[in-house]
Coordinates of C-alpha atoms and ligand atoms in Angstrom, one line a residue:
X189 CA -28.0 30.2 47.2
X190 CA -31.5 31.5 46.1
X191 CA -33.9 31.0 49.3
X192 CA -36.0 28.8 46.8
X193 CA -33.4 26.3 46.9
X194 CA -32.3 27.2 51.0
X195 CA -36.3 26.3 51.5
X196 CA -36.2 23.1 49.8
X197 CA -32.9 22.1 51.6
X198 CA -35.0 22.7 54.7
X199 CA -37.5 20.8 53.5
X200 CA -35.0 18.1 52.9
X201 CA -33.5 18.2 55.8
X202 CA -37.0 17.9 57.8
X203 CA -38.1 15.0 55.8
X204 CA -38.5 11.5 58.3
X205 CA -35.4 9.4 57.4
X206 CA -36.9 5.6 57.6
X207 CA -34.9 2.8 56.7
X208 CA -34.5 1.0 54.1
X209 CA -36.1 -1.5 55.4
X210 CA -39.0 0.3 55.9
X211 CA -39.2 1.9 52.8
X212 CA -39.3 -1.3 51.3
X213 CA -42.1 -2.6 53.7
X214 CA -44.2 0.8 52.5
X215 CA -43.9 0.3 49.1
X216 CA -44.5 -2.8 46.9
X217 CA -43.4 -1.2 44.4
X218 CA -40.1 0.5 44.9
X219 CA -37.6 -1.5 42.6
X220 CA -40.6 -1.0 40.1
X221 CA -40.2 2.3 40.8
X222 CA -36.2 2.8 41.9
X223 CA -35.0 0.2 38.5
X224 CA -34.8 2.2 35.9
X225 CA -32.7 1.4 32.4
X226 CA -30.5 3.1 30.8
X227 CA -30.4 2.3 26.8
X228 CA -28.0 2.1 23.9
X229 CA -28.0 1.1 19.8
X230 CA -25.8 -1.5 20.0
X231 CA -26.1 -4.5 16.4
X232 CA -29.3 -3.7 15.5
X233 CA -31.1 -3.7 18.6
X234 CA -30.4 -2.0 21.8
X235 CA -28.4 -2.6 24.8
X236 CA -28.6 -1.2 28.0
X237 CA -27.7 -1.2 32.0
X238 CA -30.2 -1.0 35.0
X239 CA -29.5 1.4 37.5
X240 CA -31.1 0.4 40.5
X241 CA -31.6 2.7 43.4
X242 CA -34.0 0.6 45.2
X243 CA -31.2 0.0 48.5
X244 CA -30.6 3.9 48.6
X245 CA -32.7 6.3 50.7
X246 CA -34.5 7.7 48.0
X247 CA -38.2 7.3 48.5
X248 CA -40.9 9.9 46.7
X249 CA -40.6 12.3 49.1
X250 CA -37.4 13.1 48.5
X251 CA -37.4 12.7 45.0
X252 CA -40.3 15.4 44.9
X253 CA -37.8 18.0 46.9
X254 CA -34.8 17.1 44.7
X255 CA -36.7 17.7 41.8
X256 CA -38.3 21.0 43.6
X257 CA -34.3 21.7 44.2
X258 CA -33.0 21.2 40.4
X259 CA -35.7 23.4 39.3
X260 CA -34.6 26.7 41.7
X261 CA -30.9 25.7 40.8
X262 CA -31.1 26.0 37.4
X263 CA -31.1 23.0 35.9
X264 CA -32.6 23.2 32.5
X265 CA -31.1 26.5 32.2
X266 CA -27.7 25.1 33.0
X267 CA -28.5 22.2 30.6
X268 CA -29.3 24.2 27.8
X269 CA -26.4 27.0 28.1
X270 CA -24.1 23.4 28.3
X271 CA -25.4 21.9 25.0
X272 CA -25.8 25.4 23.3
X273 CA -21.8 26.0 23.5
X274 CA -22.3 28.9 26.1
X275 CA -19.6 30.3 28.6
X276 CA -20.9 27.6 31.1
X277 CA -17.3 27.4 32.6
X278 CA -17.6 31.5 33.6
X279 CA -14.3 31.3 35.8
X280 CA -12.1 30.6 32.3
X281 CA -14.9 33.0 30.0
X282 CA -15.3 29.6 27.8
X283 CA -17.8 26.8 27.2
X284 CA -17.6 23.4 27.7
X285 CA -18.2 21.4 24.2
X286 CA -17.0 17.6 25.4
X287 CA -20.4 16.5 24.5
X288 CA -20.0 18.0 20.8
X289 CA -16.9 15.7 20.6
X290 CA -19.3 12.5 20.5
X291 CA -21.8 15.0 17.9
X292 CA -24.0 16.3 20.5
X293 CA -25.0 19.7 21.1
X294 CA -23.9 23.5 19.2
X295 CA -24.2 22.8 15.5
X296 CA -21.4 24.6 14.2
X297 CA -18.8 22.6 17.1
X298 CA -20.6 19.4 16.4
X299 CA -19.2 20.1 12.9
X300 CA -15.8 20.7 14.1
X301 CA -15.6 17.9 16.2
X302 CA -16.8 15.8 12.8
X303 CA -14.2 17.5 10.9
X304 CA -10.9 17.1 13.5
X305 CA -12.4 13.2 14.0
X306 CA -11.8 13.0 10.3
X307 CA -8.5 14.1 10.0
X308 CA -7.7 11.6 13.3
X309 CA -9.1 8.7 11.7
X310 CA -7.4 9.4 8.6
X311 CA -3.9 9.2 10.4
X312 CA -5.2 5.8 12.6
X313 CA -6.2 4.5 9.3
X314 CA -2.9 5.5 7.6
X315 CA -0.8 4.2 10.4
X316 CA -3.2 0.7 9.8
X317 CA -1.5 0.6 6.2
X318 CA 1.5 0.7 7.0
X319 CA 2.5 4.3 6.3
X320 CA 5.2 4.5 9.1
X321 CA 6.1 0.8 8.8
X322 CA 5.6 -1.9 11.5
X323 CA 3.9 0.4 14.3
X324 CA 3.8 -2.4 16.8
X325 CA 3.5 -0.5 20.0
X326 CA 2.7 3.1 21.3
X327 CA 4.1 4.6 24.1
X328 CA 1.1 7.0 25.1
X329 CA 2.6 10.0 27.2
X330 CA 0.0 12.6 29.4
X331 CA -1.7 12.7 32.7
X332 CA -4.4 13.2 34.3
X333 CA -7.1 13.8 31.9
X334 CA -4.9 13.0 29.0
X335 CA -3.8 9.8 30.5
X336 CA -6.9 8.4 32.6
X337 CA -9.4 8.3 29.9
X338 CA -7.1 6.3 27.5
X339 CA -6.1 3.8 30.1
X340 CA -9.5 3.3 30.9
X341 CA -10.9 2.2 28.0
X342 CA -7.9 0.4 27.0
X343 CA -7.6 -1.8 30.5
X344 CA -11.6 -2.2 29.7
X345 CA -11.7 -2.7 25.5
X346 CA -8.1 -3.5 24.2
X347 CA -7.1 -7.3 26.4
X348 CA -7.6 -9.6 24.0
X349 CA -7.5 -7.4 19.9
X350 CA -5.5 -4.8 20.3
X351 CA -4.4 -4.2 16.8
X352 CA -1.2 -1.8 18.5
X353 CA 0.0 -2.7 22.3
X354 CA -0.7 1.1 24.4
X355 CA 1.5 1.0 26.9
X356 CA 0.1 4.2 28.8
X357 CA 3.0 6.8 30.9
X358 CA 1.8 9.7 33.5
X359 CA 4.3 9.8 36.3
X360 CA 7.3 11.7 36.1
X361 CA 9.3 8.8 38.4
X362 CA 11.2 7.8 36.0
X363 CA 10.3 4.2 36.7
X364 CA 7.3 4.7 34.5
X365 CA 8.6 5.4 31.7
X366 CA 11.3 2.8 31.9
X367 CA 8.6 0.0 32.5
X368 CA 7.4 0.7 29.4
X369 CA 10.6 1.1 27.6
X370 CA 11.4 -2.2 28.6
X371 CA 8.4 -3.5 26.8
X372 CA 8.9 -1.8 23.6
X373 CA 10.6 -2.5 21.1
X374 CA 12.2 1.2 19.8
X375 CA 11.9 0.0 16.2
X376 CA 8.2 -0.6 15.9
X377 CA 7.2 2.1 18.3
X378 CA 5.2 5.5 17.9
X379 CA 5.0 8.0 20.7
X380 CA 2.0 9.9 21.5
X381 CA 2.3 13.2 23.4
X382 CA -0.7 14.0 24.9
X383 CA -1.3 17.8 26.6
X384 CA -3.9 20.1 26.2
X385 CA -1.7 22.7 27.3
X386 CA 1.5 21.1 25.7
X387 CA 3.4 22.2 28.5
X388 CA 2.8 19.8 31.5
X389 CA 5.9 19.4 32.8
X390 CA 6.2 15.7 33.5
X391 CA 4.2 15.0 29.9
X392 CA 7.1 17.2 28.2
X393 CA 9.9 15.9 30.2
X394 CA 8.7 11.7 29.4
X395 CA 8.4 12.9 25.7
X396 CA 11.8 14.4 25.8
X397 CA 13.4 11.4 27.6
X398 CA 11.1 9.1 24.9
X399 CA 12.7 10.8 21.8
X400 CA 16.2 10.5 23.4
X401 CA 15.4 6.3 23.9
X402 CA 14.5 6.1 20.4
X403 CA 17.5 8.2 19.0
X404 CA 19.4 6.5 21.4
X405 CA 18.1 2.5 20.3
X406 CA 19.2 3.0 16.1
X407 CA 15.6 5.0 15.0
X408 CA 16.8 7.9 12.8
X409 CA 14.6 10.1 12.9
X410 CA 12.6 10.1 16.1
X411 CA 9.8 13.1 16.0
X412 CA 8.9 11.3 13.0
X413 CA 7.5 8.9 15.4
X414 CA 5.7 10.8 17.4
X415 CA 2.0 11.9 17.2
X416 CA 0.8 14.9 18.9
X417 CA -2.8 15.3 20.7
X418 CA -3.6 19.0 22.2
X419 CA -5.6 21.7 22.0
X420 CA -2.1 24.0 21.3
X421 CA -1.2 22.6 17.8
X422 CA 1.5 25.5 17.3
X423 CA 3.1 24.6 20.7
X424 CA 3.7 21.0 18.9
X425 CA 4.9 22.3 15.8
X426 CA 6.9 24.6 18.0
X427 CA 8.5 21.4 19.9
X428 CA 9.3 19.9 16.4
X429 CA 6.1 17.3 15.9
X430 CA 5.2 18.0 11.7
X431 CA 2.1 19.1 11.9
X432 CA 0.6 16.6 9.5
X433 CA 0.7 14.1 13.0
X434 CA -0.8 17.0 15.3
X435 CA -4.0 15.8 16.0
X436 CA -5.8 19.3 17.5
X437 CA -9.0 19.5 19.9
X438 CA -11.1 22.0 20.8
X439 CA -9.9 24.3 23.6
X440 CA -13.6 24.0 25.4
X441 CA -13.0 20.7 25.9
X442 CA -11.6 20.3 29.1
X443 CA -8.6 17.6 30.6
X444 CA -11.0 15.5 32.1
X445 CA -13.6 15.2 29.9
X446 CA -11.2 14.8 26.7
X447 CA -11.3 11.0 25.8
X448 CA -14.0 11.8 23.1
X449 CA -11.5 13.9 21.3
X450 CA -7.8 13.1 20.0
X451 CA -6.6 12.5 23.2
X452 CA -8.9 9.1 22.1
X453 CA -6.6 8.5 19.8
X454 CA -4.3 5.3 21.2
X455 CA -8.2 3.8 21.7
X456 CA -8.4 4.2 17.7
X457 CA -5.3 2.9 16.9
X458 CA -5.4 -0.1 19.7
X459 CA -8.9 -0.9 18.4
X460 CA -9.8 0.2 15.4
X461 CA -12.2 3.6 14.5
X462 CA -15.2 1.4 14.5
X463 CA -14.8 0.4 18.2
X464 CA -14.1 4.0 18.9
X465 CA -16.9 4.9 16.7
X466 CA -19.0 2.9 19.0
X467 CA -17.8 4.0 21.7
X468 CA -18.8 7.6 20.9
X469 CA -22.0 6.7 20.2
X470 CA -22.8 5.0 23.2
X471 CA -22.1 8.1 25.7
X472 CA -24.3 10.1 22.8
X473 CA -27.3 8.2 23.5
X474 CA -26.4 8.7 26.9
X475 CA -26.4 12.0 25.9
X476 CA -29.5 12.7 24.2
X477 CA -31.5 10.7 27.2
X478 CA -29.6 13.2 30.0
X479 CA -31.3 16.5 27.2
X480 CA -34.7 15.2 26.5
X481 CA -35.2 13.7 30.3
X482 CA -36.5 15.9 33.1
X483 CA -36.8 15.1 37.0
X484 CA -36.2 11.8 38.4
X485 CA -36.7 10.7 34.8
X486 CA -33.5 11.9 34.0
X487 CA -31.2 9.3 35.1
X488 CA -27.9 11.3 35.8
X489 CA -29.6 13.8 37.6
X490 CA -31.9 11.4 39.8
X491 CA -27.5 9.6 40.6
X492 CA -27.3 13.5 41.5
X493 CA -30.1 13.7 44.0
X494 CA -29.0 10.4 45.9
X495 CA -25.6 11.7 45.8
X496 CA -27.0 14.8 47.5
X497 CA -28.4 13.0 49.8
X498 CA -26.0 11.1 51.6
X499 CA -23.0 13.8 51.2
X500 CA -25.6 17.2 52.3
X501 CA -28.1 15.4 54.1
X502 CA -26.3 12.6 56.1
X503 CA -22.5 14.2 56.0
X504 CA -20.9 11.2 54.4
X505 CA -17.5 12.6 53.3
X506 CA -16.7 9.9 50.5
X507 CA -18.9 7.7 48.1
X508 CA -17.2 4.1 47.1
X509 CA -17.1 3.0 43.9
X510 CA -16.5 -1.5 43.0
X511 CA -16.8 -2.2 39.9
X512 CA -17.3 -6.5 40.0
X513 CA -15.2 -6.3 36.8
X514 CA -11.4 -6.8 36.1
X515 CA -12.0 -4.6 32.6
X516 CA -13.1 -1.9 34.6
X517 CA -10.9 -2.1 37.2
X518 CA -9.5 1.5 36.6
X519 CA -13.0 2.7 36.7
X520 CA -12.6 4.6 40.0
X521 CA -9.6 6.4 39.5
X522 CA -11.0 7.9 36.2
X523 CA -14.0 9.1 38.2
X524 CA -11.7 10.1 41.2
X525 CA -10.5 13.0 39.1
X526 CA -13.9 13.5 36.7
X527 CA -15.8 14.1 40.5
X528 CA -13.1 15.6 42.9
X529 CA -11.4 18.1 39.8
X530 CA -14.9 18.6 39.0
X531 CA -16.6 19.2 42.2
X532 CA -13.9 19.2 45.0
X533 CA -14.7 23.0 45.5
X534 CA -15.8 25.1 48.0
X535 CA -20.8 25.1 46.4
X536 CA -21.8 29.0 46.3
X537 CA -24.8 27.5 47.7
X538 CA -23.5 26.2 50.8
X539 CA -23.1 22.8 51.8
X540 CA -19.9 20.3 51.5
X541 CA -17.8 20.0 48.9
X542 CA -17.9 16.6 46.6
X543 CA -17.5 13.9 48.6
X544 CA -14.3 11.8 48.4
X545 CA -14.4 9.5 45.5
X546 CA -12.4 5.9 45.9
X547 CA -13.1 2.4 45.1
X548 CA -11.2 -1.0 43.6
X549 CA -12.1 -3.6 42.1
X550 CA -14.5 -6.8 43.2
X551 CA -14.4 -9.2 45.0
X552 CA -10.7 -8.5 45.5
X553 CA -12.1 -5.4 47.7
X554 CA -14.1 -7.4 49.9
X555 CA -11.3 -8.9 51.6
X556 CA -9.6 -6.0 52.2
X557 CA -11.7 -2.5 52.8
X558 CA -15.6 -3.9 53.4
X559 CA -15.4 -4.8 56.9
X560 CA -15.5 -1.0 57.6
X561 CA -18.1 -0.3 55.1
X562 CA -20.2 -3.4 57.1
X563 CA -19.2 -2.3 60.7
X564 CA -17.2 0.7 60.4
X565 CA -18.6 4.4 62.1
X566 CA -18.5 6.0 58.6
X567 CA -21.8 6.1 56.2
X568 CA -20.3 5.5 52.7
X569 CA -23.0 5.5 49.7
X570 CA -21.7 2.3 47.7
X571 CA -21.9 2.5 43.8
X572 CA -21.8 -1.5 42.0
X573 CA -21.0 -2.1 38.7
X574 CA -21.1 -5.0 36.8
X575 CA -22.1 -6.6 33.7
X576 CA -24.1 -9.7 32.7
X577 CA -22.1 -10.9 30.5
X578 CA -18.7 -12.2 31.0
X579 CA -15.4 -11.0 29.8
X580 CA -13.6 -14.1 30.6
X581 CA -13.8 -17.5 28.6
X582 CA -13.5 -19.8 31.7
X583 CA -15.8 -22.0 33.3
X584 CA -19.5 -19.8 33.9
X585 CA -18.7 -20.6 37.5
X586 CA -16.7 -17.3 37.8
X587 CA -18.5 -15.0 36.7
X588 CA -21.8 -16.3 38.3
X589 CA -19.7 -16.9 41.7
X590 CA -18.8 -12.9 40.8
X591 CA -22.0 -11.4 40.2
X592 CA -23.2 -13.3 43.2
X593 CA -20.8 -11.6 45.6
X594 CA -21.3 -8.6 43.9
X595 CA -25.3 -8.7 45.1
X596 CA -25.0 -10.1 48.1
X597 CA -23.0 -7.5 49.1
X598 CA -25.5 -5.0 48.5
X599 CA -27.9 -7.2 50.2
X600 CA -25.9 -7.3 53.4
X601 CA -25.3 -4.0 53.4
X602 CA -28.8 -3.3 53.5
X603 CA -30.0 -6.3 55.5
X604 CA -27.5 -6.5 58.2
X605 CA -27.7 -8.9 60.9
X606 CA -28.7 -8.8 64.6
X607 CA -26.4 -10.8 67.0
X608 CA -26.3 -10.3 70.6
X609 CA -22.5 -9.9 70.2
X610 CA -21.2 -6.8 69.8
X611 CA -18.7 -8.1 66.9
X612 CA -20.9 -9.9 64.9
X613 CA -23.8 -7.6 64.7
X614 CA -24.5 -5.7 61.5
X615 CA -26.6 -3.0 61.8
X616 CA -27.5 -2.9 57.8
X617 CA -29.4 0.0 56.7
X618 CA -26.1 1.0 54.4
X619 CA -27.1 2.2 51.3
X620 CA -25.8 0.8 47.9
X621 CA -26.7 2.0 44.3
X622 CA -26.2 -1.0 41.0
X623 CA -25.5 -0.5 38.1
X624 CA -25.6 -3.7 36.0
X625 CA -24.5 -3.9 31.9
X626 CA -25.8 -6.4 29.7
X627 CA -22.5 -6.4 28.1
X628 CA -19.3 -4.6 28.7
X629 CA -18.5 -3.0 25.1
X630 CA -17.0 0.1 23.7
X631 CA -20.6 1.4 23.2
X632 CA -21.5 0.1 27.1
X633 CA -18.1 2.2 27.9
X634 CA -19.2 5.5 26.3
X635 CA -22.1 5.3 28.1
X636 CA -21.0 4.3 31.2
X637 CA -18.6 7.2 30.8
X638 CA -20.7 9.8 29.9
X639 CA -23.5 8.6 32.4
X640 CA -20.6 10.2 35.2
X641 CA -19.8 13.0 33.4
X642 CA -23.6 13.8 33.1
X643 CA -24.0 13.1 37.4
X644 CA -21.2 15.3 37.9
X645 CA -22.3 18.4 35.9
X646 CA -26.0 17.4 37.9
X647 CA -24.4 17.8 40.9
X648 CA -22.4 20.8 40.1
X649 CA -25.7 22.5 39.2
X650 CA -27.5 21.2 42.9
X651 CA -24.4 22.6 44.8
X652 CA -24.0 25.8 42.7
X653 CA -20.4 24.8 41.4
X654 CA -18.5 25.1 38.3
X655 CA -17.4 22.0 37.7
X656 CA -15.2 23.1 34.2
X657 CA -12.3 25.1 36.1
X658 CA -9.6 23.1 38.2
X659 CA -7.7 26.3 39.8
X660 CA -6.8 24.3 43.0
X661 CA -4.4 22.5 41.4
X662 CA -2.5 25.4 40.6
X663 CA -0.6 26.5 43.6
X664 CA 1.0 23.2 44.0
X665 CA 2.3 23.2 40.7
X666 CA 3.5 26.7 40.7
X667 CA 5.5 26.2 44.2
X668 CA 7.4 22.9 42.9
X669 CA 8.5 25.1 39.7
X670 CA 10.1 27.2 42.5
X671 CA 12.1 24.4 43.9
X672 CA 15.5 24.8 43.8
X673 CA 15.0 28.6 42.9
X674 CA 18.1 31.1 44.1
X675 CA 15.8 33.4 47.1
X676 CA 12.5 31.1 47.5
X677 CA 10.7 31.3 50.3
X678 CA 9.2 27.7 51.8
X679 CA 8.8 27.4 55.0
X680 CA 11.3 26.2 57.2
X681 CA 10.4 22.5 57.1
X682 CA 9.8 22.4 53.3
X683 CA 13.5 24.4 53.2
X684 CA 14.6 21.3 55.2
X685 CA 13.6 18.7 53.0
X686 CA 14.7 20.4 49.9
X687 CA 17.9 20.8 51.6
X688 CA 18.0 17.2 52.7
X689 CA 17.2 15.6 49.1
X690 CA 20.1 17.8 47.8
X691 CA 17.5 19.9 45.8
X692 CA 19.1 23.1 46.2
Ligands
LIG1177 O1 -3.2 19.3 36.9 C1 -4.5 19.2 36.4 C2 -4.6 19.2 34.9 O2 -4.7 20.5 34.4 C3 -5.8 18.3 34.5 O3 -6.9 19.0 34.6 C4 -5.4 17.9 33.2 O4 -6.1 16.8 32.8 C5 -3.9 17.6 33.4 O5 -3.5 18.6 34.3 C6 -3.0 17.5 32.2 O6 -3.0 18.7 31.5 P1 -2.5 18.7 30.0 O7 -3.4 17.9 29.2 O8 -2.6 20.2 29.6 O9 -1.1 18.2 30.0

């Protein structure tokens, strides 16, 4: 760390820590001030979400530092070599272009990205008309990022059109792929393999076992069913996909940041290319608001500095995210691995590692995990999001009986209460962050999406850490490969187990 940057985390460190009580006592104008939106095109006008920091312990001192801090890290430096198409990700010698996926940034990938978006909407479209027959359902094969992003946005976007049922299979248990088997019927089903690398071994292994089904149930010809999404088209060839359904991306666009490229495609074909259209152009507003935006103005960056806070200031090990949604449900395991495969790595400029990222759904969480964030030891920085609008059709009484748990929640948290016993005292000054959609659309998605992606590069440039590589998941792969191997050398309770399951 530059001793710029070490100065202003002393500075930081130094600063009085009121509470939020306070804070709100000293200034009349904090939510003024901490309420900021976020805006989209969306039908001729704009929509948007408020991101409200007012219950965090952000006041203008610290704001001042953080910005002092972005500006000895880096940050418009980083910014720039990240939309220019430069080797940000210096571990791998490549750039990171997921934002050129959605037409932002480096002219020449920006084209590209047009280009291969072209040829994937041609095959969504084709599939559409019928060109290989009833398609009524697709078995969507990858993991991690190849799976997460797609279930996402399908949990959130697809309920109630989906013009092709996604049935969406990561795990290698078996029992995964079986589930969706049973829901399919082999006749009217595509397969998508989904690998950047096109050699995961539990992505190749379902697609093996997926052609076999098909072959198996009367289809005749079953790679003819299958669509290929990676960035190593001649590995899918190779494997026997006809290379007029490989759909290839970019090799700078990383797992976890690929839903804006092919691996989007089961969004396409659920949906429609309009919806995924939208959704592309919702994170690129997001986009252009996180490159033209400096400071606290910058709305990713200011999520960065109160993540900063809590996890380097006040040692809070995880960060909890609730989204008061049912569509957005999967929400916090699509940020677990965006944030920790991102960030979970040891900053260059000192200081903890991300914090842990977990989360469910609300109010289903509130009777199960928020009496420790009420009354528990630990300091956990909540994230809400919700949306104004409903997704439901039901009487207006749930989703206003929703949104009213969702706030009060932050309310209490904050708040707390004083009782003279023990077990029902509160002692409040628990930070929580909203984040509140008009509407919960494709576009409202994108940017939703790309509003996390933008926070986790922000933090990666406060804590000094390329967030583009992912080498810690590595060693764990490598050793299970050697499972079963003639001469390994586990230790002797690993050896045990093996032994036990009849491994080797
Ligand atoms: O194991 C980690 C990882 O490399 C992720 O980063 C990636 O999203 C996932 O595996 C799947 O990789 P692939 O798309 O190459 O199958």
């Amino acid at each position: 760390m530059n001793d710029a940057a070490k100065d202003i985390w002393g500075e930081l460190e130094r600063l009085p820590r009121p509470p939020l009580r306070d804070l709100f006592a000293a200034d009349p104008a904090r939510v003024e001030q901490l309420v900021q939106r976020l805006e989209w095109p969306a039908d001729g006008g704009m929509a948007g979400m408020l991101c409200d920091w007012s219950k965090t312990h952000l006041d203008d001192a610290h704001l001042a530092a953080f910005e002092r801090l972005a500006q000895a890290m880096g940050f418009a430096e980083r910014r720039r070599a990240l939309l220019a198409g430069e080797r940000v990700n210096a571990s791998e010698g490549r750039a990171a272009e997921h934002l050129a996926q959605r037409g932002t940034g480096h002219e020449a990938s920006v084209e590209e990205a047009t280009a291969l978006h072209q040829r994937m909407r041609l095959l969504v479209e084709a599939i559409h008309q019928g060109a290989l027959g009833e398609v009524r359902h697709l078995i969507h094969i990858g993991i991690g990022g190849s799976a997460l992003g797609p279930a996402l946005a399908i949990d959130a976007l697809a309920r109630d059109l989906a013009l092709v049922n996604v049935h969406i299979v990561s795990n290698i248990d078996g029992l995964a792929l079986e589930a969706a088997f049973a829901a399919c019927d082999p006749a009217t089903t595509l397969i998508a393999v989904a690998s950047k690398t096109f050699t995961t071994i539990e992505t190749m292994t379902n697609a093996a076992s997926a052609l076999r089904w098909l072959g198996d149930n009367g289809v005749a010809d079953p790679y003819g069913r299958v669509v290929a999404l990676t960035a190593a088209p001649d590995k899918a060839v190779a494997w026997g996909v006809d290379e007029t359904r490989v759909l290839p991306f970019p090799e700078t666009v990383g797992g976890r940041y690929s839903l804006w490229s092919s691996i989007g495609f089961p969004v396409a074909l659920a949906l429609g290319w309009d919806e995924f259209a939208a959704m592309l152009a919702g994170a690129r507003a997001v986009d252009e608001h996180f490159a033209t935006s400096d400071g606290r103005a910058n709305l990713p960056l200011r999520a960065a500095f109160a993540d900063q806070l809590y996890a380097r200031l006040r040692g809070c090990q995880t960060r909890a995210v609730f989204a008061y949604d049912e569509r957005l449900r999967l929400f916090p395991a699509y940020l677990q691995q965006l944030e920790m495969e991102s960030n979970g790595k040891p900053p260059v400029a000192g200081g903890p590692t991300a914090p842990i990222t977990w989360g469910g759904v609300g109010t289903d969480a509130q009777h199960a995990v928020f009496q420790l964030l009420h009354q528990g030891t630990h300091l956990v920085p909540v994230d809400f999001i919700a949306s104004i609008a409903p997704g439901d059709a039901l009487d207006p009484a749930h989703h206003r009986i929703l949104l009213a748990n969702c706030f009060a929640q932050g309310a209490a948290l904050m708040a707390g209460e004083i009782s003279s016993d023990p077990v029902r005292a509160f002692v409040g000054n628990r930070p929580s962050t909203t984040f509140l959609l008009d509407d919960l659309d494709a576009a409202a998605l994108g940017a939703l999406t790309a509003f996390h992606e933008h926070r986790t590069f922000a933090n990666a440039v406060l804590s000094g850490i390329n967030p583009f590589d992912q080498f810690g998941v590595e060693l764990g792969k490598r050793l299970a490969g050697q499972i079963g191997d003639v001469g390994n050398t586990f230790d002797p309770a690993t050896l045990a187990l093996i032994k036990h399951a009849g491994l080797a």
